[in-house]
mmCIF file of C-alpha atoms in Angstrom:
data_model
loop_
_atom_site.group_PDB
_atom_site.id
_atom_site.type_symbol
_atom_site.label_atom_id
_atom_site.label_comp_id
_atom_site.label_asym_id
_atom_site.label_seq_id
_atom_site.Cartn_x
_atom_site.Cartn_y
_atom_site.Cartn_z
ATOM 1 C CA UNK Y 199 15.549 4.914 -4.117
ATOM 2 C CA UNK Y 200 17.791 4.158 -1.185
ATOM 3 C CA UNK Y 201 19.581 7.483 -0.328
ATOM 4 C CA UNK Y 202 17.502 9.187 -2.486
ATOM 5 C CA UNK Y 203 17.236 13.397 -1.958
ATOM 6 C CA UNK Y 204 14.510 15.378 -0.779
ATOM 7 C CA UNK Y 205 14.552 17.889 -4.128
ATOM 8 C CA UNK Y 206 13.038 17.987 -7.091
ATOM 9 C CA UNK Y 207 15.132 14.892 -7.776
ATOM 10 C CA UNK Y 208 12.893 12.345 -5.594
ATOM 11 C CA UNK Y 209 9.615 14.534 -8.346
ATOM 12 C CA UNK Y 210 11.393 13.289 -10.889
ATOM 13 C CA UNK Y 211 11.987 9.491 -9.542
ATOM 14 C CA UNK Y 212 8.213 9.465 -8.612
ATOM 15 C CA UNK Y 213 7.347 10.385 -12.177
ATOM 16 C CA UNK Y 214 9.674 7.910 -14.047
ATOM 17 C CA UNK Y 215 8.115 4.940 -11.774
ATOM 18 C CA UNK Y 216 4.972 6.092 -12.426
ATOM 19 C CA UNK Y 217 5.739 6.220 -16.111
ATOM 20 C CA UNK Y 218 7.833 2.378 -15.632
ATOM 21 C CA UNK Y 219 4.872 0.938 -14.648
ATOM 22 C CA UNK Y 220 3.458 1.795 -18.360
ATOM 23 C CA UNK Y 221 -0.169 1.949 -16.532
ATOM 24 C CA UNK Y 222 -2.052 5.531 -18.098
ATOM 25 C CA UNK Y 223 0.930 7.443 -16.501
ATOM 26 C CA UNK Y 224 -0.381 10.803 -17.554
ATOM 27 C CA UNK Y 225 -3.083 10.040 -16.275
ATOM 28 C CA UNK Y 226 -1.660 8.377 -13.105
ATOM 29 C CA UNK Y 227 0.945 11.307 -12.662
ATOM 30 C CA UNK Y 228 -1.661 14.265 -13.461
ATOM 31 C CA UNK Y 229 -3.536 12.744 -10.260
ATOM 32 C CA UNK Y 230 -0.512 12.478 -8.025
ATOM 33 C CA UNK Y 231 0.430 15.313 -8.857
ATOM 34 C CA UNK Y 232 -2.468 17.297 -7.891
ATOM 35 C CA UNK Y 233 -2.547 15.983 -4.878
ATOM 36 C CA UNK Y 234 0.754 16.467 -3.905
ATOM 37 C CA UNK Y 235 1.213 19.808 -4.394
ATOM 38 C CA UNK Y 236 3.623 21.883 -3.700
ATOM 39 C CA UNK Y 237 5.369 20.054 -0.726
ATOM 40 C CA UNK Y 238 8.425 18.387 -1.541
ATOM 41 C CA UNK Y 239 8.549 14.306 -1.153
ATOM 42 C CA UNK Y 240 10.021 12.380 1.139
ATOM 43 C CA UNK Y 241 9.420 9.525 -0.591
ATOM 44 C CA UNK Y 242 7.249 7.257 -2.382
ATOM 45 C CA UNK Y 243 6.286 3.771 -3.755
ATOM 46 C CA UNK Y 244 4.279 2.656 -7.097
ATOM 47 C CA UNK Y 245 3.066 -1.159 -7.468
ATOM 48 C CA UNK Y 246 1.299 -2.512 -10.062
ATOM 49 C CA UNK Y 247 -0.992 -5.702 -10.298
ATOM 50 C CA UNK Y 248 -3.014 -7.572 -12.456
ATOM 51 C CA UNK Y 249 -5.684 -9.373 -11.389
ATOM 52 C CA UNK Y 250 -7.969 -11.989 -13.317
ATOM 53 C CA UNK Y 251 -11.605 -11.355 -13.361
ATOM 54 C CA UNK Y 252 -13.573 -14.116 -14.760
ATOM 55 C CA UNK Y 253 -12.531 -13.925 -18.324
ATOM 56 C CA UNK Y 254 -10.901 -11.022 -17.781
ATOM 57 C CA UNK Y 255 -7.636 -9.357 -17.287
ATOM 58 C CA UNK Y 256 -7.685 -5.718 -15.176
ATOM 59 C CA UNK Y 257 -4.902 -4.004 -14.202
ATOM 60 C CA UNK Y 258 -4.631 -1.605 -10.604
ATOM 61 C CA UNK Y 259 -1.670 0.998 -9.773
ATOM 62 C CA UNK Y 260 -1.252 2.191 -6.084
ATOM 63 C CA UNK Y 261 1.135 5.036 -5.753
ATOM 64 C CA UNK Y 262 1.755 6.070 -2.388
ATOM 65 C CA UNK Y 263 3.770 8.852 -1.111
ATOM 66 C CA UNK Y 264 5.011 10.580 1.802
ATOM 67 C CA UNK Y 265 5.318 14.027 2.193
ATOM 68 C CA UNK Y 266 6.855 16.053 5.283
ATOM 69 C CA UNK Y 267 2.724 16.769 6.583
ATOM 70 C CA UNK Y 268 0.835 14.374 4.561
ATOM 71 C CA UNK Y 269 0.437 10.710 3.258
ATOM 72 C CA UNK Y 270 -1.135 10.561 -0.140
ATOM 73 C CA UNK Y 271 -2.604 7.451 -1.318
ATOM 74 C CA UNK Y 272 -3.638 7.178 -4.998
ATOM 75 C CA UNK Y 273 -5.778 4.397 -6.750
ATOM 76 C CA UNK Y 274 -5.891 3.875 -10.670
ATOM 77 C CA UNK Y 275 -8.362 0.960 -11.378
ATOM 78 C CA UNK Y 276 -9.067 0.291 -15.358
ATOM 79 C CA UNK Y 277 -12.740 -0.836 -15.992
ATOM 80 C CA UNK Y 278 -14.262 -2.498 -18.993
ATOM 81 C CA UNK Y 279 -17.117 -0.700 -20.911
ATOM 82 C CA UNK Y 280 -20.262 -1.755 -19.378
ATOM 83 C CA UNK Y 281 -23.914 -0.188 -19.081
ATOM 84 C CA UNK Y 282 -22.785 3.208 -17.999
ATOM 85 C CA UNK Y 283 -19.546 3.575 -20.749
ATOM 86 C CA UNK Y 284 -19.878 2.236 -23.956
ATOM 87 C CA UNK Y 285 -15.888 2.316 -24.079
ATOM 88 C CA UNK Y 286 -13.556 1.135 -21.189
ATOM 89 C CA UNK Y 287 -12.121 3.399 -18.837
ATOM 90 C CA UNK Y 288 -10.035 4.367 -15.838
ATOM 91 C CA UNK Y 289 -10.940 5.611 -12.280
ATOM 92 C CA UNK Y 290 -8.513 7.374 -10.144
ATOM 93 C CA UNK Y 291 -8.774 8.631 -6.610
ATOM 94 C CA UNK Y 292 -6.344 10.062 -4.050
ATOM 95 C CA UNK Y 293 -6.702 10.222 -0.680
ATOM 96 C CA UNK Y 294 -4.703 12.471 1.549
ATOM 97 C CA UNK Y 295 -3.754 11.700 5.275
ATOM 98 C CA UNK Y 296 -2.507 13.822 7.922
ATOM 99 C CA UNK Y 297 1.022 11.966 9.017
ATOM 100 C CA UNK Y 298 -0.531 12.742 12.881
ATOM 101 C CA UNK Y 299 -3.496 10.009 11.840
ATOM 102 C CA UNK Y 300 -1.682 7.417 10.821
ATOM 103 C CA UNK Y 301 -1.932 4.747 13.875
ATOM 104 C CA UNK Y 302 -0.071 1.589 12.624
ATOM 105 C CA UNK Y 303 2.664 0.723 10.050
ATOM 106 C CA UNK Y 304 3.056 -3.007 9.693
ATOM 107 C CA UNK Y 305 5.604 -4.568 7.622
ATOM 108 C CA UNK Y 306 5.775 -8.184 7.621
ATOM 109 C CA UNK Y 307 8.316 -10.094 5.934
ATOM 110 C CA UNK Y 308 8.716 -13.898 4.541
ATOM 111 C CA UNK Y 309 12.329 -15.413 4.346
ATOM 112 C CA UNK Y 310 13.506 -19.021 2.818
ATOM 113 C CA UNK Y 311 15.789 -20.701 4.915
ATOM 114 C CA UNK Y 312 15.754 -18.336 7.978
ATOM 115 C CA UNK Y 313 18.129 -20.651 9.898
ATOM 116 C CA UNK Y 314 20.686 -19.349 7.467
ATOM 117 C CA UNK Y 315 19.236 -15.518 7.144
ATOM 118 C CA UNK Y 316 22.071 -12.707 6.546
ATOM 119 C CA UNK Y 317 21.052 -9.079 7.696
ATOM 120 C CA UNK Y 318 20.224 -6.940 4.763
ATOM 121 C CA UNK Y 319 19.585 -9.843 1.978
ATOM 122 C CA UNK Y 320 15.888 -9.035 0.847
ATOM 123 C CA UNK Y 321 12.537 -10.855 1.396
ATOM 124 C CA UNK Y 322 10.912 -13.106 -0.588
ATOM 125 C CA UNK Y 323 8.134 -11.018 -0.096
ATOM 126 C CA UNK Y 324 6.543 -8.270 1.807
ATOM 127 C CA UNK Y 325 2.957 -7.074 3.239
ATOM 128 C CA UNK Y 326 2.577 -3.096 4.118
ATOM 129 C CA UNK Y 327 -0.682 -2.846 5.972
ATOM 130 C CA UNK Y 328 -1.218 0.655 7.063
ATOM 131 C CA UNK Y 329 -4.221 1.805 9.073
ATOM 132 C CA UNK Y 330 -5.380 5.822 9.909
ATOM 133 C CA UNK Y 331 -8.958 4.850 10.424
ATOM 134 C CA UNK Y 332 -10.662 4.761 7.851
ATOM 135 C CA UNK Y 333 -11.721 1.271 7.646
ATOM 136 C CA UNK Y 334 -11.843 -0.894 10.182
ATOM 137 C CA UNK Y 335 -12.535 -4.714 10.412
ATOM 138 C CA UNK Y 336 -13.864 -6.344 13.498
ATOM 139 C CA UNK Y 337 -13.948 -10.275 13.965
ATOM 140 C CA UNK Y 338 -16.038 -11.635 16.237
ATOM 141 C CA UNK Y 339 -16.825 -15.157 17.363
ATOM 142 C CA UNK Y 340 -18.890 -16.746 20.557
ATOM 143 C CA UNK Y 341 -17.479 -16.566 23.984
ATOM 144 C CA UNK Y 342 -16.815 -19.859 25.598
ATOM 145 C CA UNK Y 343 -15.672 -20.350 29.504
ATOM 146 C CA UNK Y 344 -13.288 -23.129 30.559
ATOM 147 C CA UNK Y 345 -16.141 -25.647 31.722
ATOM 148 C CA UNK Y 346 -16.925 -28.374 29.254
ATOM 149 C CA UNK Y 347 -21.090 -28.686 30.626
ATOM 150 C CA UNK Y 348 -21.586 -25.154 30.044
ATOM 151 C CA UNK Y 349 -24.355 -24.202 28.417
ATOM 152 C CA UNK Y 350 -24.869 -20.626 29.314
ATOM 153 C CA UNK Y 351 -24.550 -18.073 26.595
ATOM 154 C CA UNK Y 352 -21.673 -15.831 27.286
ATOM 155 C CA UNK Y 353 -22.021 -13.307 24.266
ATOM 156 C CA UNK Y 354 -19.334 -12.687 21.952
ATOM 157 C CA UNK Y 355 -15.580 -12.137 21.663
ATOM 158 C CA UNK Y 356 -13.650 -10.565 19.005
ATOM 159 C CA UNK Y 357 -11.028 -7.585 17.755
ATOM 160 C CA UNK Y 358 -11.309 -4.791 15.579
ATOM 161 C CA UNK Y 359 -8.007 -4.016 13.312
ATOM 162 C CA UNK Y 360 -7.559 -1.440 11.352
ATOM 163 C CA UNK Y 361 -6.281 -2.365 7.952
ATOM 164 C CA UNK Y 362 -6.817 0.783 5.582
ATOM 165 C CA UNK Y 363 -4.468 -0.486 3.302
ATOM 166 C CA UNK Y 364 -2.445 -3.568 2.808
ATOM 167 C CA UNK Y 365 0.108 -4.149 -0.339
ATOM 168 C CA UNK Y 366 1.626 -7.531 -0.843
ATOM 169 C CA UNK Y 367 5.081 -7.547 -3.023
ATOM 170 C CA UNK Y 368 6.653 -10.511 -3.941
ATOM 171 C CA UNK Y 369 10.616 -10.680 -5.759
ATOM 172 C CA UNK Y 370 8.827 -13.394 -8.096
ATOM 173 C CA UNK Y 371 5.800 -11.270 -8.710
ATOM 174 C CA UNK Y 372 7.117 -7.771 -8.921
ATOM 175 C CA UNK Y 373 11.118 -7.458 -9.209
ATOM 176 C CA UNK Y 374 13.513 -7.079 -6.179
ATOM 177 C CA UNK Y 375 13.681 -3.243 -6.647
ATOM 178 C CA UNK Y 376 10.118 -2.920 -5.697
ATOM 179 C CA UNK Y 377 10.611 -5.278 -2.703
ATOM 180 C CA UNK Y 378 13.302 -2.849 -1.911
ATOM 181 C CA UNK Y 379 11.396 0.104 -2.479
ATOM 182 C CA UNK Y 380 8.786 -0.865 -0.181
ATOM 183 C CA UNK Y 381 11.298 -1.541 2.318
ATOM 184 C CA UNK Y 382 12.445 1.843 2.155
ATOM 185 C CA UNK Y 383 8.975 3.402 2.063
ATOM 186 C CA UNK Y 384 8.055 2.004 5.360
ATOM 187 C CA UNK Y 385 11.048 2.884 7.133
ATOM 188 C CA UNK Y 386 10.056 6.135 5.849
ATOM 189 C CA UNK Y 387 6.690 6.205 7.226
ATOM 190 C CA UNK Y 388 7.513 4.408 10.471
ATOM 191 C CA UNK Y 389 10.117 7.308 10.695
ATOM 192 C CA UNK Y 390 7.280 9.939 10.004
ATOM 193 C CA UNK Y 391 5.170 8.879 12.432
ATOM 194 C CA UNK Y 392 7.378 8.346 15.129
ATOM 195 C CA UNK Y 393 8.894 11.668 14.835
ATOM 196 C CA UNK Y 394 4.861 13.153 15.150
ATOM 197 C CA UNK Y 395 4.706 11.306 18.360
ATOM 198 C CA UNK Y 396 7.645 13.018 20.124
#
């Protein structure tokens, strides 16, 4: 993906991860797709996970991609038949965000052995958290002052973050190319949004 050009070429990558990950790609793709439009891509991530529920096993696919205008975000989420499907099936959503709204990109990385760290050799893993306001989280907890015999109450103290969406990808869980790709995504989007800002 590194390198990779703006043309119908970086379509075609998108596709063939979304149809690597082996997760209802028609599907997947048709919805991507769809949202995308026209516009040509910049570029774009997929990650897969499976999660255990109880005694069972449910698979999720988060594409994202970035666009010269827009940031598309697209869920897949397989369900198991239950009282309103008498057969399993598959949700998918997309969400579409202005580049303009996106207020944070944070990309935090985890290293073995930083003491002995050479530039450019990948993380063990990676966390994109990316927030345009959609969701927010606030924390709060009591309010204290420095003296010890105070017994005053003196309300609450907290922080809101904004955490729309946060992807964790580890080289033992999901392959050093995806570590790599996600790398390169949020350089991307950091890029995006800076370049908004000027």
């Amino acid at each position: 993906m590194e390198g990779m050009a703006k043309t119908s070429t970086t379509t075609q990558g998108l596709r063939a991860a979304i149809e690597r990950s082996g997760y209802y790609p028609a599907l997947v793709a048709e919805a991507v797709e769809a949202a995308v439009g026209g516009e040509p891509i910049r570029s774009y991530l997929v990650h897969q996970e499976t999660t255990f529920d109880q005694n069972e096993v449910r698979r999720h696919v988060t594409v994202l991609v970035l666009t010269g205008n827009r940031f598309i975000v697209s869920h897949t989420d397989e369900q198991a038949a239950d009282t309103t499907s008498p057969t399993p099936y598959a949700t998918t959503s997309t969400e579409s965000v202005k580049i303009g709204r996106i207020s944070s990109v944070v990309l935090s990385r985890v290293v073995a052995n930083p003491e002995s760290y050479t530039p450019g050799t990948l993380p063990r893993e990676v966390v994109l958290t990316i927030g345009w306001g959609a969701v927010s989280r606030i924390d709060l907890e009591p309010a204290a002052c420095g003296d010890p015999n105070c017994d005053a109450d003196h309300g609450y103290t907290g922080s809101s973050t904004a955490d729309d969406l946060s992807l964790r990808v580890s080289e033992a869980g999901d392959g050093p190319e995806t570590v790599r790709q996600t790398l390169v995504f949020a350089q991307s989007l950091s890029e995006a949004t800076a370049d908004v800002t000027r």
